[in-house]
Amino acid sequence: MKTSADIRQLYKPIQPTVKQSADNVAYSEFLPDIRLQNYIYCYWELKTTETLSEPFIYRVVADGCIDIFFELNNPKDNFVMGFCKKFTEFPLDNSFHYIGVRFLPTMFPQLFRINASELSNRFEQLCNVVPKVSTFIADNFHNQLTPGQIQKTFDSYFINLIENTTFDNDSRLYNAIEKILQEFGVLNIEQDLNTGISQRQLRRLFEFYIGDTAKTFAKVVRFQNILRAKPSSQSLRQNKLFFDVGYYDQAHFIKEFKNFYGVTPSKAFGR
């Protein structure tokens, strides 16, 4: 039976924008305990290493995941960010220290019985969505903690949560997700996702557990695979990379890429 364990093997979402845009802003990801790695893709940290001369705009690209995040200097203010079908910009101060938890696709709804589509394309105060987790963060985090201590604090909480959660491993959903990931998002949803249920049922499962349709999820997966390939501007032009990944022409490719990333491919891969 296909389960969430297969997602991690096939999907490694990335957030590339900080590396290009900022001196004195550091972004890093660290792994959770091995027992959590089929559920949580990573914990992450976004912080200033020196006070910036002006406020910072953090651009988050579409990655198919749901994240919890908070400012370590003010952990009572914590948020959840849903599945997004376009990039999102967060205006931050000129000094900050954010911590986040990135859940693999389907895992946030599995753990908290939350309909992912209710969070899609926005972020929400975590206390309005999962009050228990919001309270846990408010009570257990402060700005003196090291990344190692942050990891241990989260690990013990989520290991306990997973041990007490019954998962709905609907093989029809996970077969469909695995097919999308194996094909790098390049497939005909109606023809290729023949998992034994109607299109309407499939749509309902994807909206609840992913946050959008199978088609939108596949587009995000396709985009993420282009990011991982790190094509140069030259290879984009010369090798017609967009045809290899299922776009019918360059204009379509550029438009969709910009929607997910916030800049054109040549700007994203220009350096």
Short mmCIF file of C-alpha atoms in Angstrom, two decimals:
data_model
loop_
_atom_site.label_atom_id
_atom_site.label_comp_id
_atom_site.label_asym_id
_atom_site.label_seq_id
_atom_site.Cartn_x
_atom_site.Cartn_y
_atom_site.Cartn_z
CA MET A 1 0.00 0.00 0.00
CA LYS A 2 1.23 3.46 -0.84
CA THR A 3 1.59 5.76 2.14
CA SER A 4 3.16 9.02 3.13
CA ALA A 5 6.57 7.31 3.40
CA ASP A 6 6.87 7.38 -0.40
CA ILE A 7 6.40 11.15 -0.63
CA ARG A 8 9.71 12.03 1.04
CA GLN A 9 11.66 9.71 -1.28
CA LEU A 10 10.16 11.34 -4.36
CA TYR A 11 9.79 14.99 -3.39
CA LYS A 12 12.32 17.49 -2.07
CA PRO A 13 10.77 20.98 -2.14
CA ILE A 14 13.14 23.93 -2.09
CA GLN A 15 12.95 27.61 -1.15
CA PRO A 16 15.72 29.32 -3.13
CA THR A 17 15.03 33.05 -2.92
CA VAL A 18 17.13 34.20 0.06
CA LYS A 19 20.39 32.93 -1.40
CA GLN A 20 19.98 35.31 -4.32
CA SER A 21 18.71 38.41 -2.69
CA ALA A 22 20.35 39.25 0.58
CA ASP A 23 23.57 39.85 2.40
CA ASN A 24 23.20 39.46 6.16
CA VAL A 25 20.11 37.25 5.87
CA ALA A 26 20.61 33.53 6.46
CA TYR A 27 18.20 30.72 5.65
CA SER A 28 18.85 27.14 6.78
CA GLU A 29 16.93 23.89 7.04
CA PHE A 30 17.52 21.08 9.51
CA LEU A 31 16.06 17.60 9.66
CA PRO A 32 13.66 16.38 12.33
CA ASP A 33 14.17 13.11 14.21
CA ILE A 34 14.21 10.10 11.87
CA ARG A 35 10.82 9.01 13.26
CA LEU A 36 9.30 12.25 11.95
CA GLN A 37 10.85 12.41 8.50
CA ASN A 38 7.87 10.85 6.70
CA TYR A 39 5.68 13.64 8.09
CA ILE A 40 7.85 16.75 8.47
CA TYR A 41 10.13 17.72 5.60
CA CYS A 42 12.29 20.04 7.70
CA TYR A 43 12.51 22.65 10.40
CA TRP A 44 13.81 25.96 9.07
CA GLU A 45 15.33 29.18 10.31
CA LEU A 46 15.34 32.59 8.61
CA LYS A 47 17.29 35.28 10.42
CA THR A 48 19.32 38.43 10.03
CA THR A 49 23.02 38.08 10.86
CA GLU A 50 23.29 41.87 11.18
CA THR A 51 20.66 44.59 11.33
CA LEU A 52 19.72 45.47 7.76
CA SER A 53 19.74 49.01 6.43
CA GLU A 54 16.11 48.62 5.32
CA PRO A 55 13.20 46.20 5.85
CA PHE A 56 13.46 42.87 4.04
CA ILE A 57 10.91 41.36 1.67
CA TYR A 58 10.96 37.58 1.94
CA ARG A 59 9.57 35.85 -1.13
CA VAL A 60 8.25 32.30 -0.62
CA VAL A 61 7.90 30.23 -3.80
CA ALA A 62 5.13 27.66 -4.32
CA ASP A 63 6.25 24.33 -2.86
CA GLY A 64 3.11 22.24 -2.26
CA CYS A 65 3.61 22.19 1.52
CA ILE A 66 1.94 23.64 4.62
CA ASP A 67 4.17 25.45 7.16
CA ILE A 68 3.90 26.61 10.75
CA PHE A 69 6.12 29.63 11.55
CA PHE A 70 6.79 32.25 14.23
CA GLU A 71 9.24 34.93 15.31
CA LEU A 72 11.55 33.49 17.99
CA ASN A 73 11.52 36.85 19.80
CA ASN A 74 7.72 36.75 19.97
CA PRO A 75 6.59 33.09 19.84
CA LYS A 76 3.05 33.90 21.02
CA ASP A 77 2.43 35.28 17.54
CA ASN A 78 2.48 32.08 15.49
CA PHE A 79 1.00 31.29 12.09
CA VAL A 80 0.16 28.55 9.61
CA MET A 81 0.72 29.04 5.89
CA GLY A 82 -1.43 26.92 3.56
CA PHE A 83 -0.80 25.43 0.13
CA CYS A 84 -0.14 28.30 -2.29
CA LYS A 85 -0.56 28.29 -6.03
CA LYS A 86 1.58 31.38 -6.45
CA PHE A 87 4.53 33.03 -4.71
CA THR A 88 3.94 35.04 -1.53
CA GLU A 89 5.86 38.07 -0.29
CA PHE A 90 6.31 38.76 3.41
CA PRO A 91 7.47 42.25 4.39
CA LEU A 92 9.79 41.74 7.40
CA ASP A 93 11.61 44.22 9.65
CA ASN A 94 15.31 44.96 9.31
CA SER A 95 16.03 42.50 12.12
CA PHE A 96 14.23 39.16 12.61
CA HIS A 97 14.60 35.52 13.61
CA TYR A 98 11.90 33.21 12.22
CA ILE A 99 11.51 29.50 12.91
CA GLY A 100 9.29 27.20 10.86
CA VAL A 101 8.09 23.63 10.45
CA ARG A 102 7.48 22.45 6.87
CA PHE A 103 5.07 19.51 6.67
CA LEU A 104 5.23 17.16 3.70
CA PRO A 105 2.13 17.26 1.45
CA THR A 106 -1.00 15.78 3.16
CA MET A 107 0.61 15.64 6.62
CA PHE A 108 -0.82 18.76 8.25
CA PRO A 109 -4.43 17.66 7.51
CA GLN A 110 -3.59 14.10 8.60
CA LEU A 111 -2.19 15.22 11.96
CA PHE A 112 -4.73 17.89 12.81
CA ARG A 113 -7.88 16.87 10.86
CA ILE A 114 -7.91 20.27 9.19
CA ASN A 115 -9.28 20.68 5.66
CA ALA A 116 -6.22 21.98 3.77
CA SER A 117 -8.33 23.89 1.25
CA GLU A 118 -9.53 26.19 4.06
CA LEU A 119 -5.94 27.43 4.44
CA SER A 120 -5.00 27.62 0.76
CA ASN A 121 -3.32 30.74 -0.64
CA ARG A 122 -3.11 32.54 2.70
CA PHE A 123 -1.68 32.42 6.17
CA GLU A 124 -3.69 32.40 9.38
CA GLN A 125 -3.05 32.81 13.10
CA LEU A 126 -2.27 29.30 14.33
CA CYS A 127 -4.42 29.77 17.45
CA ASN A 128 -7.49 29.93 15.15
CA VAL A 129 -6.57 26.65 13.42
CA VAL A 130 -4.77 24.38 15.92
CA PRO A 131 -4.92 26.12 19.32
CA LYS A 132 -2.99 23.32 21.09
CA VAL A 133 0.08 23.74 18.89
CA SER A 134 -0.12 27.52 19.12
CA THR A 135 -0.09 27.31 22.93
CA PHE A 136 2.77 24.78 22.88
CA ILE A 137 4.91 27.16 20.78
CA ALA A 138 4.05 30.17 22.95
CA ASP A 139 4.98 28.27 26.13
CA ASN A 140 8.15 26.48 24.99
CA PHE A 141 10.11 28.80 22.70
CA HIS A 142 12.21 31.88 23.39
CA ASN A 143 15.12 33.67 21.74
CA GLN A 144 17.84 32.01 23.85
CA LEU A 145 17.29 28.58 22.28
CA THR A 146 19.89 27.07 19.93
CA PRO A 147 18.82 25.29 16.71
CA GLY A 148 19.60 21.98 18.45
CA GLN A 149 17.29 22.83 21.35
CA ILE A 150 14.59 24.01 18.96
CA GLN A 151 14.81 20.71 17.10
CA LYS A 152 14.60 18.63 20.29
CA THR A 153 11.63 20.63 21.58
CA PHE A 154 9.72 20.11 18.34
CA ASP A 155 10.81 16.48 17.98
CA SER A 156 9.46 15.40 21.35
CA TYR A 157 6.16 17.20 20.73
CA PHE A 158 5.57 15.79 17.24
CA ILE A 159 6.74 12.24 18.08
CA ASN A 160 4.17 12.16 20.86
CA LEU A 161 1.51 13.59 18.54
CA ILE A 162 2.20 11.02 15.79
CA GLU A 163 2.09 8.13 18.24
CA ASN A 164 -1.41 9.24 19.21
CA THR A 165 -2.74 9.95 15.71
CA THR A 166 -4.66 7.55 13.49
CA PHE A 167 -3.71 8.16 9.88
CA ASP A 168 -6.12 7.84 6.99
CA ASN A 169 -3.70 6.32 4.47
CA ASP A 170 -6.14 6.26 1.57
CA SER A 171 -4.15 4.34 -1.05
CA ARG A 172 -6.16 5.95 -3.89
CA LEU A 173 -4.90 9.38 -2.82
CA TYR A 174 -1.31 8.26 -2.21
CA ASN A 175 -1.16 6.28 -5.46
CA ALA A 176 -2.23 9.43 -7.31
CA ILE A 177 0.33 11.60 -5.47
CA GLU A 178 3.09 9.07 -6.13
CA LYS A 179 2.24 9.01 -9.84
CA ILE A 180 2.42 12.82 -10.02
CA LEU A 181 5.79 12.85 -8.22
CA GLN A 182 7.25 10.02 -10.32
CA GLU A 183 6.29 11.86 -13.50
CA PHE A 184 7.69 15.16 -12.12
CA GLY A 185 4.25 16.73 -12.53
CA VAL A 186 4.22 16.16 -16.31
CA LEU A 187 1.10 14.11 -16.97
CA ASN A 188 -2.51 14.25 -18.10
CA ILE A 189 -4.52 14.23 -14.87
CA GLU A 190 -7.70 12.81 -16.44
CA GLN A 191 -5.96 9.99 -18.32
CA ASP A 192 -2.93 9.15 -16.19
CA LEU A 193 -4.39 9.26 -12.67
CA ASN A 194 -6.54 6.19 -13.00
CA THR A 195 -6.67 5.23 -9.32
CA GLY A 196 -10.09 3.60 -9.25
CA ILE A 197 -12.16 6.60 -8.18
CA SER A 198 -14.08 9.29 -10.00
CA GLN A 199 -12.54 12.65 -10.87
CA ARG A 200 -14.92 14.24 -8.38
CA GLN A 201 -13.78 11.98 -5.52
CA LEU A 202 -10.16 12.53 -6.45
CA ARG A 203 -10.72 16.28 -6.41
CA ARG A 204 -12.32 16.06 -2.96
CA LEU A 205 -9.38 14.04 -1.56
CA PHE A 206 -6.79 16.41 -3.04
CA GLU A 207 -8.58 19.51 -1.80
CA PHE A 208 -8.87 18.13 1.73
CA TYR A 209 -5.34 16.70 2.08
CA ILE A 210 -3.28 18.88 -0.30
CA GLY A 211 -5.29 22.10 -0.46
CA ASP A 212 -5.99 22.28 -4.20
CA THR A 213 -6.71 20.07 -7.21
CA ALA A 214 -4.43 17.30 -8.49
CA LYS A 215 -3.80 19.47 -11.56
CA THR A 216 -2.59 22.45 -9.52
CA PHE A 217 -0.44 20.20 -7.32
CA ALA A 218 1.14 18.67 -10.45
CA LYS A 219 1.99 22.16 -11.75
CA VAL A 220 3.74 23.01 -8.48
CA VAL A 221 5.65 19.71 -8.60
CA ARG A 222 6.73 20.46 -12.17
CA PHE A 223 7.91 23.93 -11.12
CA GLN A 224 9.82 22.54 -8.12
CA ASN A 225 11.59 20.03 -10.35
CA ILE A 226 12.76 22.85 -12.60
CA LEU A 227 14.15 24.66 -9.55
CA ARG A 228 15.98 21.52 -8.48
CA ALA A 229 17.50 21.13 -11.96
CA LYS A 230 18.92 24.69 -11.69
CA PRO A 231 18.99 25.37 -15.43
CA SER A 232 21.08 28.28 -16.63
CA SER A 233 19.53 31.06 -18.70
CA GLN A 234 21.48 29.70 -21.65
CA SER A 235 20.18 26.13 -21.33
CA LEU A 236 16.65 27.46 -21.00
CA ARG A 237 17.03 29.17 -24.36
CA GLN A 238 19.15 26.68 -26.26
CA ASN A 239 17.76 23.35 -25.13
CA LYS A 240 14.13 24.41 -25.10
CA LEU A 241 13.93 23.06 -21.56
CA PHE A 242 10.28 24.04 -21.29
CA PHE A 243 9.32 21.40 -23.88
CA ASP A 244 11.09 18.71 -21.82
CA VAL A 245 8.95 19.54 -18.82
CA GLY A 246 5.60 19.65 -20.56
CA TYR A 247 5.02 23.31 -21.42
CA TYR A 248 3.73 23.88 -24.92
CA ASP A 249 5.68 27.08 -25.56
CA GLN A 250 8.16 29.46 -23.98
CA ALA A 251 5.61 32.16 -23.16
CA HIS A 252 3.47 29.66 -21.24
CA PHE A 253 6.54 28.41 -19.37
CA ILE A 254 7.70 31.92 -18.41
CA LYS A 255 4.22 33.00 -17.30
CA GLU A 256 3.69 29.98 -15.05
CA PHE A 257 7.21 30.12 -13.63
CA LYS A 258 6.79 33.80 -12.75
CA ASN A 259 3.46 33.03 -11.07
CA PHE A 260 5.13 30.45 -8.80
CA TYR A 261 8.43 32.26 -8.20
CA GLY A 262 7.74 35.98 -8.56
CA VAL A 263 10.44 36.61 -11.19
CA THR A 264 11.17 35.28 -14.70
CA PRO A 265 13.30 32.12 -15.16
CA SER A 266 16.21 34.15 -16.59
CA LYS A 267 16.24 36.35 -13.48
CA ALA A 268 15.91 33.36 -11.15
CA PHE A 269 18.72 31.39 -12.81
CA GLY A 270 20.74 34.28 -14.18
CA ARG A 271 23.51 34.17 -11.57
#
